[in-house]
Structure formats: C-alpha cells, structure tokens
Amino acid sequence: MPEFERFGPFEDAFLIEPRRFGDERGWFEEVWNAERFQSLTGINTDFVQDNASRSSAAGTVRGLHFQAPPRAQAKLVRCPRGAIYDVIVDIRHGSPTFGQWAGASLTEENGLQLWVPRGFAHGFATIEPESEIAYKVDNPYSAEHDGGIFWNDPAIGIRWPLDTENAVVSKKDRDAPKLAEMPKLFEYKS
C-alpha cells in the first residue's frame, strides 16, 4: 500500500499508512506531519482538538456521527490500541457518492489512519476488546451542531464485521435518524 491512497469511491477521503521505523527496541512512527499531508493530498488543515475514546467490549459500535455546518469537522482517526472497523458515509447532498460508504480495519499493528473530510458521517465497530481510538479534528466540539445517522441504516447497507443483533450501541446512536430522514445539512461543492 502506498503511504497515502484515496479511500473508497471518495475523491477527498484518504487511508494513510505512516512510515514505521523499527529495531530491537520496538518502533517509531510520525503520526502527523501537516506539510507532508498537504503536499500529498492538496488539503491544508489546522487541527484544534485531539479526542480519544476507549471501548471495553468487542462489538461496540460508535456512530455514525458528524458535526453540522458552520461547525463541521474533518477528522484524522487512528487506533493506537486494539482494532476497529472504521466507516465513513458521504452525506453531502448532490455528491455523486451521496449515501455510499467505505470501511477499513484500523489496528494497533497496521497503524493505518483515516482522513474523514467534512460532509461525511463517521463511525466504527470494535473488533477487539479494550480498543482505543484517537482522532484529531479541525473544529472544536459543539453540542449544538452534533448530529448522527442510524449506524445500521439498510439503505446505506454497511457490512459491519460483527453480529449486529448483539452490538453494544448507545441509545443516542440507536435512535439516530436514517439517512433519508436527515435534513440537507451538507451540500456538495465540486
């Protein structure tokens, strides 16, 4: 895999494999480099907040979340401990990929990161117990602009790597609207 590659059918989402340098002591990797990211993707971003979460049980689902304009967020997501299946869904009305999804396994071992652009809902399922997720965002959290869509909306058809009947899901995520019920918050700009 190249260090940066487009993710799924999306022109502005990227799967990133940081370079790891290892020896008998372990390894070192550069997790974020703004200059390199911009030179390889054309995206210039300033992160303003780092977040982390830990999920105790395998089969825990968090998402599908987004933050609406004018406080929309782009995210850089990684899994420094354990393993997750990370998913994004294009929720930009007018986009040629509206309602489409893509997913990838982010693990402690593979070190992969996912760049989630603004206008995408994001969620993940834990594959291993005690999984930790760390992500950078380019806009601070705003409860007023916090939103989500139903994590298992059949119209989207995400193929989660778990028994969806027994998934550990918060009430907020279980009660989130389906994509067809969501207001037009994001417009696609080509």
Short mmCIF file of N, CA and C in Angstrom, two decimals:
data_model
loop_
_atom_site.label_atom_id
_atom_site.label_comp_id
_atom_site.label_asym_id
_atom_site.label_seq_id
_atom_site.Cartn_x
_atom_site.Cartn_y
_atom_site.Cartn_z
N MET A 1 0.84 -1.19 0.00
CA MET A 1 0.00 0.00 0.00
C MET A 1 0.88 1.24 0.00
N PRO A 2 0.55 2.23 -0.85
CA PRO A 2 1.30 3.49 -0.79
C PRO A 2 1.02 4.22 0.52
N GLU A 3 1.86 5.17 0.85
CA GLU A 3 1.70 5.90 2.11
C GLU A 3 0.35 6.60 2.21
N PHE A 4 -0.16 7.14 1.10
CA PHE A 4 -1.48 7.79 1.03
C PHE A 4 -2.21 7.19 -0.15
N GLU A 5 -3.48 6.81 0.04
CA GLU A 5 -4.29 6.40 -1.10
C GLU A 5 -5.72 6.87 -0.88
N ARG A 6 -6.39 7.16 -1.99
CA ARG A 6 -7.79 7.55 -1.91
C ARG A 6 -8.57 6.42 -1.26
N PHE A 7 -9.60 6.79 -0.50
CA PHE A 7 -10.35 5.81 0.27
C PHE A 7 -11.71 5.60 -0.36
N GLY A 8 -12.00 4.34 -0.72
CA GLY A 8 -13.28 4.01 -1.33
C GLY A 8 -13.49 4.81 -2.60
N PRO A 9 -14.74 5.17 -2.90
CA PRO A 9 -15.03 5.92 -4.12
C PRO A 9 -14.86 7.43 -3.94
N PHE A 10 -14.33 7.86 -2.80
CA PHE A 10 -14.34 9.28 -2.45
C PHE A 10 -13.06 9.99 -2.88
N GLU A 11 -13.23 11.14 -3.50
CA GLU A 11 -12.07 11.89 -4.01
C GLU A 11 -11.29 12.60 -2.92
N ASP A 12 -11.91 12.84 -1.75
CA ASP A 12 -11.24 13.64 -0.74
C ASP A 12 -11.10 12.94 0.61
N ALA A 13 -11.27 11.62 0.63
CA ALA A 13 -11.01 10.81 1.83
C ALA A 13 -9.77 9.98 1.54
N PHE A 14 -8.94 9.79 2.57
CA PHE A 14 -7.67 9.10 2.37
C PHE A 14 -7.41 8.08 3.46
N LEU A 15 -6.85 6.94 3.07
CA LEU A 15 -6.32 5.97 4.00
C LEU A 15 -4.81 6.21 4.02
N ILE A 16 -4.27 6.35 5.20
CA ILE A 16 -2.88 6.77 5.36
C ILE A 16 -2.11 5.70 6.13
N GLU A 17 -0.95 5.34 5.61
CA GLU A 17 -0.08 4.40 6.31
C GLU A 17 1.20 5.14 6.69
N PRO A 18 1.29 5.61 7.94
CA PRO A 18 2.51 6.29 8.36
C PRO A 18 3.72 5.35 8.26
N ARG A 19 4.86 5.93 7.98
CA ARG A 19 6.09 5.14 7.91
C ARG A 19 6.52 4.78 9.33
N ARG A 20 6.79 3.49 9.53
CA ARG A 20 7.28 3.00 10.83
C ARG A 20 8.73 2.60 10.68
N PHE A 21 9.50 2.95 11.68
CA PHE A 21 10.91 2.59 11.72
C PHE A 21 11.11 1.75 12.98
N GLY A 22 11.51 0.50 12.80
CA GLY A 22 11.63 -0.40 13.93
C GLY A 22 13.01 -0.99 14.08
N ASP A 23 13.30 -1.38 15.29
CA ASP A 23 14.51 -2.13 15.60
C ASP A 23 14.21 -3.02 16.80
N GLU A 24 15.25 -3.54 17.44
CA GLU A 24 15.04 -4.47 18.55
C GLU A 24 14.31 -3.84 19.73
N ARG A 25 14.25 -2.52 19.82
CA ARG A 25 13.58 -1.84 20.93
C ARG A 25 12.08 -1.69 20.71
N GLY A 26 11.64 -1.77 19.45
CA GLY A 26 10.25 -1.52 19.10
C GLY A 26 10.19 -0.71 17.82
N TRP A 27 9.33 0.31 17.78
CA TRP A 27 9.21 1.11 16.56
C TRP A 27 8.92 2.57 16.89
N PHE A 28 9.10 3.41 15.88
CA PHE A 28 8.78 4.84 15.92
C PHE A 28 8.02 5.15 14.64
N GLU A 29 6.99 6.02 14.75
CA GLU A 29 6.33 6.49 13.55
C GLU A 29 5.93 7.94 13.74
N GLU A 30 5.94 8.66 12.65
CA GLU A 30 5.46 10.04 12.64
C GLU A 30 3.96 9.97 12.38
N VAL A 31 3.16 10.32 13.38
CA VAL A 31 1.72 10.19 13.29
C VAL A 31 1.11 11.30 12.44
N TRP A 32 1.65 12.51 12.52
CA TRP A 32 1.07 13.63 11.77
C TRP A 32 2.17 14.58 11.33
N ASN A 33 2.11 14.99 10.06
CA ASN A 33 3.02 15.98 9.51
C ASN A 33 2.21 16.83 8.54
N ALA A 34 1.88 18.06 8.93
CA ALA A 34 0.99 18.92 8.13
C ALA A 34 1.55 19.19 6.75
N GLU A 35 2.84 19.47 6.66
CA GLU A 35 3.46 19.79 5.37
C GLU A 35 3.39 18.60 4.42
N ARG A 36 3.69 17.42 4.92
CA ARG A 36 3.65 16.22 4.08
C ARG A 36 2.21 15.90 3.65
N PHE A 37 1.26 16.02 4.58
CA PHE A 37 -0.15 15.76 4.27
C PHE A 37 -0.61 16.70 3.15
N GLN A 38 -0.30 17.97 3.26
CA GLN A 38 -0.73 18.93 2.23
C GLN A 38 -0.06 18.63 0.90
N SER A 39 1.23 18.29 0.91
CA SER A 39 1.91 18.04 -0.36
C SER A 39 1.36 16.79 -1.07
N LEU A 40 0.90 15.80 -0.32
CA LEU A 40 0.39 14.57 -0.93
C LEU A 40 -1.10 14.60 -1.25
N THR A 41 -1.88 15.43 -0.53
CA THR A 41 -3.33 15.43 -0.72
C THR A 41 -3.87 16.74 -1.28
N GLY A 42 -3.11 17.82 -1.14
CA GLY A 42 -3.60 19.14 -1.52
C GLY A 42 -4.49 19.77 -0.47
N ILE A 43 -4.65 19.11 0.67
CA ILE A 43 -5.52 19.61 1.74
C ILE A 43 -4.68 20.31 2.80
N ASN A 44 -5.07 21.52 3.12
CA ASN A 44 -4.41 22.28 4.18
C ASN A 44 -5.36 22.32 5.37
N THR A 45 -4.94 21.83 6.51
CA THR A 45 -5.81 21.80 7.68
C THR A 45 -5.03 22.18 8.93
N ASP A 46 -5.74 22.74 9.87
CA ASP A 46 -5.19 23.03 11.19
C ASP A 46 -6.04 22.32 12.21
N PHE A 47 -5.45 21.39 12.93
CA PHE A 47 -6.20 20.69 13.97
C PHE A 47 -6.26 21.55 15.22
N VAL A 48 -7.42 21.54 15.88
CA VAL A 48 -7.63 22.38 17.06
C VAL A 48 -8.00 21.56 18.30
N GLN A 49 -8.23 20.26 18.12
CA GLN A 49 -8.65 19.45 19.26
C GLN A 49 -8.26 17.99 19.00
N ASP A 50 -7.75 17.32 20.01
CA ASP A 50 -7.50 15.88 19.96
C ASP A 50 -8.49 15.19 20.87
N ASN A 51 -9.06 14.07 20.39
CA ASN A 51 -10.03 13.30 21.16
C ASN A 51 -9.57 11.86 21.25
N ALA A 52 -10.06 11.17 22.27
CA ALA A 52 -9.77 9.75 22.42
C ALA A 52 -10.97 9.07 23.04
N SER A 53 -11.17 7.80 22.70
CA SER A 53 -12.21 7.01 23.35
C SER A 53 -11.68 5.59 23.52
N ARG A 54 -12.28 4.90 24.46
CA ARG A 54 -11.93 3.50 24.71
C ARG A 54 -13.24 2.73 24.82
N SER A 55 -13.28 1.60 24.17
CA SER A 55 -14.45 0.73 24.23
C SER A 55 -14.03 -0.59 24.86
N SER A 56 -14.73 -0.97 25.91
CA SER A 56 -14.35 -2.17 26.66
C SER A 56 -14.64 -3.46 25.91
N ALA A 57 -15.81 -3.55 25.28
CA ALA A 57 -16.23 -4.81 24.66
C ALA A 57 -16.00 -4.81 23.15
N ALA A 58 -15.59 -5.94 22.62
CA ALA A 58 -15.60 -6.12 21.17
C ALA A 58 -17.07 -6.09 20.75
N GLY A 59 -17.33 -5.57 19.55
CA GLY A 59 -18.71 -5.47 19.07
C GLY A 59 -19.40 -4.19 19.51
N THR A 60 -18.64 -3.24 20.03
CA THR A 60 -19.19 -1.93 20.37
C THR A 60 -19.20 -1.07 19.11
N VAL A 61 -20.32 -0.41 18.86
CA VAL A 61 -20.44 0.49 17.71
C VAL A 61 -20.61 1.91 18.22
N ARG A 62 -19.85 2.83 17.66
CA ARG A 62 -19.99 4.26 17.94
C ARG A 62 -20.18 4.95 16.59
N GLY A 63 -21.28 5.68 16.45
CA GLY A 63 -21.53 6.38 15.21
C GLY A 63 -22.90 6.01 14.66
N LEU A 64 -23.18 6.56 13.60
CA LEU A 64 -22.42 7.34 12.63
C LEU A 64 -22.58 8.83 12.98
N HIS A 65 -21.50 9.50 13.29
CA HIS A 65 -21.54 10.87 13.81
C HIS A 65 -20.99 11.88 12.81
N PHE A 66 -21.43 13.11 12.96
CA PHE A 66 -20.90 14.24 12.21
C PHE A 66 -21.18 15.49 13.02
N GLN A 67 -20.56 16.58 12.62
CA GLN A 67 -20.85 17.88 13.20
C GLN A 67 -21.28 18.78 12.04
N ALA A 68 -22.46 19.38 12.18
CA ALA A 68 -23.07 20.15 11.09
C ALA A 68 -22.44 21.53 10.93
N PRO A 69 -22.56 22.10 9.72
CA PRO A 69 -22.12 23.47 9.49
C PRO A 69 -22.89 24.43 10.39
N PRO A 70 -22.32 25.53 10.77
CA PRO A 70 -21.00 26.02 10.37
C PRO A 70 -19.86 25.48 11.22
N ARG A 71 -20.11 24.47 12.03
CA ARG A 71 -19.08 23.91 12.91
C ARG A 71 -18.64 22.51 12.45
N ALA A 72 -18.81 22.23 11.16
CA ALA A 72 -18.44 20.93 10.61
C ALA A 72 -16.97 20.62 10.92
N GLN A 73 -16.67 19.32 11.00
CA GLN A 73 -15.32 18.88 11.33
C GLN A 73 -14.80 17.89 10.30
N ALA A 74 -13.52 18.01 10.00
CA ALA A 74 -12.77 16.94 9.35
C ALA A 74 -12.00 16.24 10.47
N LYS A 75 -11.71 14.94 10.28
CA LYS A 75 -11.05 14.16 11.33
C LYS A 75 -9.92 13.33 10.74
N LEU A 76 -8.92 13.10 11.56
CA LEU A 76 -7.87 12.13 11.26
C LEU A 76 -7.94 11.09 12.37
N VAL A 77 -8.33 9.86 12.02
CA VAL A 77 -8.64 8.81 13.00
C VAL A 77 -7.58 7.72 12.96
N ARG A 78 -7.21 7.22 14.15
CA ARG A 78 -6.30 6.08 14.25
C ARG A 78 -6.67 5.23 15.46
N CYS A 79 -6.15 4.04 15.52
CA CYS A 79 -6.43 3.10 16.61
C CYS A 79 -5.09 2.70 17.24
N PRO A 80 -4.66 3.40 18.30
CA PRO A 80 -3.36 3.09 18.90
C PRO A 80 -3.36 1.83 19.76
N ARG A 81 -4.54 1.30 20.10
CA ARG A 81 -4.61 0.06 20.89
C ARG A 81 -5.83 -0.75 20.44
N GLY A 82 -5.62 -2.03 20.17
CA GLY A 82 -6.72 -2.88 19.76
C GLY A 82 -6.96 -2.83 18.27
N ALA A 83 -8.25 -2.93 17.88
CA ALA A 83 -8.61 -2.95 16.47
C ALA A 83 -10.05 -2.49 16.30
N ILE A 84 -10.27 -1.69 15.26
CA ILE A 84 -11.61 -1.22 14.93
C ILE A 84 -11.86 -1.39 13.44
N TYR A 85 -13.14 -1.43 13.08
CA TYR A 85 -13.54 -1.33 11.69
C TYR A 85 -14.13 0.06 11.55
N ASP A 86 -13.44 0.93 10.82
CA ASP A 86 -13.79 2.34 10.71
C ASP A 86 -14.56 2.58 9.42
N VAL A 87 -15.63 3.36 9.50
CA VAL A 87 -16.55 3.55 8.38
C VAL A 87 -16.86 5.03 8.18
N ILE A 88 -16.95 5.44 6.91
CA ILE A 88 -17.46 6.77 6.59
C ILE A 88 -18.58 6.65 5.56
N VAL A 89 -19.51 7.62 5.62
CA VAL A 89 -20.64 7.69 4.69
C VAL A 89 -20.73 9.12 4.17
N ASP A 90 -20.81 9.26 2.86
CA ASP A 90 -20.94 10.58 2.25
C ASP A 90 -22.37 11.09 2.47
N ILE A 91 -22.52 12.22 3.18
CA ILE A 91 -23.84 12.80 3.45
C ILE A 91 -23.98 14.18 2.81
N ARG A 92 -23.19 14.44 1.76
CA ARG A 92 -23.25 15.72 1.03
C ARG A 92 -24.28 15.60 -0.10
N HIS A 93 -25.38 16.30 0.03
CA HIS A 93 -26.42 16.26 -1.00
C HIS A 93 -25.86 16.81 -2.31
N GLY A 94 -26.17 16.12 -3.39
CA GLY A 94 -25.66 16.49 -4.71
C GLY A 94 -24.35 15.82 -5.06
N SER A 95 -23.73 15.13 -4.11
CA SER A 95 -22.48 14.43 -4.37
C SER A 95 -22.73 13.19 -5.23
N PRO A 96 -21.84 12.89 -6.17
CA PRO A 96 -22.01 11.66 -6.96
C PRO A 96 -21.87 10.40 -6.10
N THR A 97 -21.35 10.53 -4.88
CA THR A 97 -21.21 9.37 -3.99
C THR A 97 -22.11 9.49 -2.75
N PHE A 98 -23.14 10.34 -2.83
CA PHE A 98 -24.05 10.52 -1.69
C PHE A 98 -24.62 9.17 -1.24
N GLY A 99 -24.55 8.91 0.08
CA GLY A 99 -25.11 7.69 0.65
C GLY A 99 -24.21 6.48 0.53
N GLN A 100 -23.08 6.61 -0.16
CA GLN A 100 -22.15 5.49 -0.28
C GLN A 100 -21.23 5.46 0.94
N TRP A 101 -20.71 4.28 1.23
CA TRP A 101 -19.85 4.09 2.39
C TRP A 101 -18.58 3.35 1.99
N ALA A 102 -17.60 3.45 2.86
CA ALA A 102 -16.37 2.66 2.74
C ALA A 102 -15.88 2.39 4.15
N GLY A 103 -15.23 1.25 4.33
CA GLY A 103 -14.73 0.86 5.64
C GLY A 103 -13.36 0.23 5.54
N ALA A 104 -12.60 0.32 6.65
CA ALA A 104 -11.26 -0.26 6.71
C ALA A 104 -10.95 -0.64 8.15
N SER A 105 -10.13 -1.66 8.31
CA SER A 105 -9.66 -2.04 9.64
C SER A 105 -8.47 -1.17 10.01
N LEU A 106 -8.60 -0.48 11.14
CA LEU A 106 -7.50 0.29 11.71
C LEU A 106 -7.09 -0.45 12.97
N THR A 107 -5.82 -0.82 13.06
CA THR A 107 -5.37 -1.61 14.19
C THR A 107 -4.08 -1.05 14.77
N GLU A 108 -3.80 -1.49 15.96
CA GLU A 108 -2.53 -1.15 16.60
C GLU A 108 -1.37 -1.65 15.74
N GLU A 109 -1.52 -2.83 15.15
CA GLU A 109 -0.44 -3.42 14.36
C GLU A 109 -0.24 -2.73 13.02
N ASN A 110 -1.34 -2.41 12.29
CA ASN A 110 -1.14 -1.85 10.95
C ASN A 110 -0.90 -0.34 10.97
N GLY A 111 -1.27 0.34 12.06
CA GLY A 111 -1.00 1.77 12.19
C GLY A 111 -1.76 2.66 11.21
N LEU A 112 -2.69 2.10 10.44
CA LEU A 112 -3.40 2.89 9.44
C LEU A 112 -4.21 4.01 10.08
N GLN A 113 -4.37 5.10 9.34
CA GLN A 113 -5.17 6.24 9.75
C GLN A 113 -6.16 6.55 8.63
N LEU A 114 -7.29 7.16 9.02
CA LEU A 114 -8.30 7.52 8.03
C LEU A 114 -8.58 9.02 8.12
N TRP A 115 -8.46 9.69 6.98
CA TRP A 115 -8.82 11.10 6.87
C TRP A 115 -10.30 11.16 6.48
N VAL A 116 -11.11 11.74 7.38
CA VAL A 116 -12.55 11.87 7.17
C VAL A 116 -12.86 13.33 6.86
N PRO A 117 -13.22 13.65 5.62
CA PRO A 117 -13.50 15.05 5.28
C PRO A 117 -14.82 15.54 5.88
N ARG A 118 -14.98 16.84 5.89
CA ARG A 118 -16.27 17.43 6.28
C ARG A 118 -17.33 16.94 5.31
N GLY A 119 -18.54 16.73 5.82
CA GLY A 119 -19.63 16.26 4.98
C GLY A 119 -19.75 14.75 4.95
N PHE A 120 -19.03 14.08 5.84
CA PHE A 120 -19.11 12.63 5.95
C PHE A 120 -19.50 12.27 7.38
N ALA A 121 -20.37 11.28 7.52
CA ALA A 121 -20.66 10.70 8.82
C ALA A 121 -19.59 9.64 9.08
N HIS A 122 -19.20 9.51 10.34
CA HIS A 122 -18.12 8.61 10.72
C HIS A 122 -18.55 7.71 11.88
N GLY A 123 -18.15 6.46 11.83
CA GLY A 123 -18.41 5.55 12.93
C GLY A 123 -17.45 4.39 12.89
N PHE A 124 -17.48 3.58 13.94
CA PHE A 124 -16.62 2.41 13.98
C PHE A 124 -17.21 1.34 14.87
N ALA A 125 -16.75 0.13 14.64
CA ALA A 125 -17.08 -1.02 15.48
C ALA A 125 -15.77 -1.59 16.01
N THR A 126 -15.75 -1.92 17.30
CA THR A 126 -14.55 -2.51 17.85
C THR A 126 -14.48 -3.98 17.46
N ILE A 127 -13.31 -4.39 17.04
CA ILE A 127 -13.06 -5.77 16.65
C ILE A 127 -12.46 -6.54 17.83
N GLU A 128 -11.69 -5.83 18.64
CA GLU A 128 -11.06 -6.42 19.83
C GLU A 128 -11.54 -5.68 21.07
N PRO A 129 -11.55 -6.35 22.22
CA PRO A 129 -11.90 -5.65 23.46
C PRO A 129 -10.81 -4.65 23.83
N GLU A 130 -11.18 -3.68 24.64
CA GLU A 130 -10.25 -2.65 25.14
C GLU A 130 -9.57 -1.88 24.02
N SER A 131 -10.33 -1.58 22.97
CA SER A 131 -9.79 -0.82 21.84
C SER A 131 -9.86 0.67 22.13
N GLU A 132 -8.81 1.36 21.73
CA GLU A 132 -8.73 2.81 21.92
C GLU A 132 -8.66 3.49 20.56
N ILE A 133 -9.34 4.62 20.47
CA ILE A 133 -9.38 5.39 19.24
C ILE A 133 -8.89 6.79 19.57
N ALA A 134 -8.05 7.33 18.71
CA ALA A 134 -7.56 8.69 18.87
C ALA A 134 -7.82 9.44 17.56
N TYR A 135 -8.32 10.66 17.67
CA TYR A 135 -8.55 11.42 16.45
C TYR A 135 -8.40 12.91 16.68
N LYS A 136 -7.90 13.54 15.63
CA LYS A 136 -7.72 14.99 15.59
C LYS A 136 -8.87 15.57 14.79
N VAL A 137 -9.35 16.76 15.20
CA VAL A 137 -10.41 17.45 14.47
C VAL A 137 -10.00 18.88 14.18
N ASP A 138 -10.58 19.44 13.12
CA ASP A 138 -10.19 20.79 12.70
C ASP A 138 -11.19 21.86 13.15
N ASN A 139 -12.15 21.50 14.00
CA ASN A 139 -13.10 22.45 14.56
C ASN A 139 -13.47 21.93 15.95
N PRO A 140 -13.56 22.78 16.95
CA PRO A 140 -13.89 22.29 18.29
C PRO A 140 -15.28 21.67 18.34
N TYR A 141 -15.49 20.80 19.33
CA TYR A 141 -16.79 20.18 19.53
C TYR A 141 -17.84 21.24 19.83
N SER A 142 -19.02 21.05 19.25
CA SER A 142 -20.16 21.92 19.50
C SER A 142 -21.39 21.04 19.67
N ALA A 143 -21.91 20.96 20.90
CA ALA A 143 -23.09 20.14 21.17
C ALA A 143 -24.27 20.57 20.30
N GLU A 144 -24.37 21.85 20.04
CA GLU A 144 -25.46 22.40 19.24
C GLU A 144 -25.44 21.88 17.80
N HIS A 145 -24.26 21.51 17.30
CA HIS A 145 -24.11 21.07 15.91
C HIS A 145 -23.84 19.58 15.79
N ASP A 146 -23.87 18.87 16.91
CA ASP A 146 -23.62 17.44 16.95
C ASP A 146 -24.77 16.70 16.27
N GLY A 147 -24.46 15.75 15.41
CA GLY A 147 -25.51 15.01 14.72
C GLY A 147 -25.09 13.59 14.41
N GLY A 148 -26.04 12.83 13.91
CA GLY A 148 -25.75 11.46 13.55
C GLY A 148 -26.83 10.87 12.67
N ILE A 149 -26.49 9.75 12.05
CA ILE A 149 -27.46 8.95 11.31
C ILE A 149 -27.39 7.53 11.85
N PHE A 150 -28.47 6.79 11.66
CA PHE A 150 -28.57 5.44 12.19
C PHE A 150 -27.44 4.56 11.67
N TRP A 151 -26.72 3.95 12.57
CA TRP A 151 -25.50 3.20 12.26
C TRP A 151 -25.75 1.99 11.36
N ASN A 152 -26.96 1.45 11.36
CA ASN A 152 -27.23 0.25 10.58
C ASN A 152 -28.39 0.47 9.60
N ASP A 153 -28.44 1.66 9.02
CA ASP A 153 -29.47 2.02 8.05
C ASP A 153 -29.40 1.06 6.86
N PRO A 154 -30.47 0.29 6.60
CA PRO A 154 -30.42 -0.66 5.49
C PRO A 154 -30.24 0.02 4.13
N ALA A 155 -30.66 1.27 4.00
CA ALA A 155 -30.49 1.98 2.72
C ALA A 155 -29.01 2.24 2.42
N ILE A 156 -28.19 2.35 3.45
CA ILE A 156 -26.74 2.52 3.26
C ILE A 156 -26.09 1.16 3.07
N GLY A 157 -26.47 0.18 3.89
CA GLY A 157 -26.01 -1.20 3.71
C GLY A 157 -24.59 -1.48 4.16
N ILE A 158 -24.15 -0.85 5.23
CA ILE A 158 -22.79 -1.12 5.73
C ILE A 158 -22.69 -2.58 6.15
N ARG A 159 -21.61 -3.23 5.72
CA ARG A 159 -21.36 -4.62 6.10
C ARG A 159 -20.42 -4.63 7.31
N TRP A 160 -21.02 -4.51 8.47
CA TRP A 160 -20.26 -4.49 9.72
C TRP A 160 -19.69 -5.88 10.00
N PRO A 161 -18.46 -5.98 10.51
CA PRO A 161 -17.86 -7.29 10.80
C PRO A 161 -18.23 -7.78 12.20
N LEU A 162 -19.54 -7.83 12.48
CA LEU A 162 -19.99 -8.24 13.80
C LEU A 162 -21.44 -8.69 13.72
N ASP A 163 -21.90 -9.31 14.78
CA ASP A 163 -23.30 -9.70 14.89
C ASP A 163 -24.08 -8.44 15.25
N THR A 164 -24.77 -7.86 14.27
CA THR A 164 -25.44 -6.57 14.51
C THR A 164 -26.56 -6.68 15.53
N GLU A 165 -27.13 -7.86 15.70
CA GLU A 165 -28.20 -8.04 16.69
C GLU A 165 -27.69 -7.88 18.11
N ASN A 166 -26.42 -8.19 18.33
CA ASN A 166 -25.84 -8.13 19.68
C ASN A 166 -24.82 -7.01 19.84
N ALA A 167 -24.80 -6.06 18.93
CA ALA A 167 -23.86 -4.94 19.02
C ALA A 167 -24.16 -4.11 20.27
N VAL A 168 -23.12 -3.58 20.86
CA VAL A 168 -23.25 -2.67 22.00
C VAL A 168 -23.34 -1.26 21.42
N VAL A 169 -24.51 -0.64 21.53
CA VAL A 169 -24.77 0.65 20.89
C VAL A 169 -25.47 1.57 21.90
N SER A 170 -25.09 2.83 21.93
CA SER A 170 -25.73 3.78 22.84
C SER A 170 -27.16 4.06 22.39
N LYS A 171 -27.99 4.52 23.30
CA LYS A 171 -29.37 4.90 22.97
C LYS A 171 -29.37 6.00 21.91
N LYS A 172 -28.49 6.98 22.05
CA LYS A 172 -28.39 8.07 21.08
C LYS A 172 -28.16 7.53 19.67
N ASP A 173 -27.25 6.57 19.53
CA ASP A 173 -26.95 6.02 18.21
C ASP A 173 -28.06 5.11 17.70
N ARG A 174 -28.73 4.38 18.60
CA ARG A 174 -29.87 3.53 18.19
C ARG A 174 -31.04 4.38 17.71
N ASP A 175 -31.20 5.58 18.29
CA ASP A 175 -32.34 6.45 17.96
C ASP A 175 -32.04 7.47 16.86
N ALA A 176 -30.84 7.45 16.31
CA ALA A 176 -30.48 8.43 15.27
C ALA A 176 -31.35 8.22 14.03
N PRO A 177 -31.64 9.29 13.29
CA PRO A 177 -32.47 9.16 12.09
C PRO A 177 -31.75 8.42 10.98
N LYS A 178 -32.52 7.83 10.09
CA LYS A 178 -31.94 7.21 8.90
C LYS A 178 -31.54 8.32 7.93
N LEU A 179 -30.69 7.99 6.99
CA LEU A 179 -30.18 8.98 6.04
C LEU A 179 -31.31 9.70 5.32
N ALA A 180 -32.35 8.99 4.90
CA ALA A 180 -33.47 9.59 4.17
C ALA A 180 -34.26 10.57 5.03
N GLU A 181 -34.16 10.45 6.35
CA GLU A 181 -34.88 11.33 7.27
C GLU A 181 -34.07 12.55 7.70
N MET A 182 -32.83 12.58 7.32
CA MET A 182 -31.93 13.64 7.76
C MET A 182 -32.11 14.91 6.90
N PRO A 183 -32.12 16.08 7.53
CA PRO A 183 -32.21 17.31 6.73
C PRO A 183 -30.95 17.50 5.88
N LYS A 184 -31.07 18.34 4.86
CA LYS A 184 -29.94 18.62 3.97
C LYS A 184 -29.00 19.61 4.66
N LEU A 185 -28.01 19.08 5.35
CA LEU A 185 -27.07 19.92 6.10
C LEU A 185 -25.81 20.23 5.32
N PHE A 186 -25.43 19.32 4.44
CA PHE A 186 -24.19 19.48 3.67
C PHE A 186 -24.52 19.47 2.18
N GLU A 187 -24.00 20.43 1.47
CA GLU A 187 -24.14 20.48 0.01
C GLU A 187 -22.80 20.17 -0.63
N TYR A 188 -22.83 19.38 -1.68
CA TYR A 188 -21.61 19.02 -2.39
C TYR A 188 -21.13 20.19 -3.24
N LYS A 189 -19.85 20.47 -3.15
CA LYS A 189 -19.22 21.50 -3.99
C LYS A 189 -18.11 20.83 -4.76
N SER A 190 -18.25 20.79 -6.08
CA SER A 190 -17.21 20.12 -6.89
C SER A 190 -16.01 20.99 -7.10
#
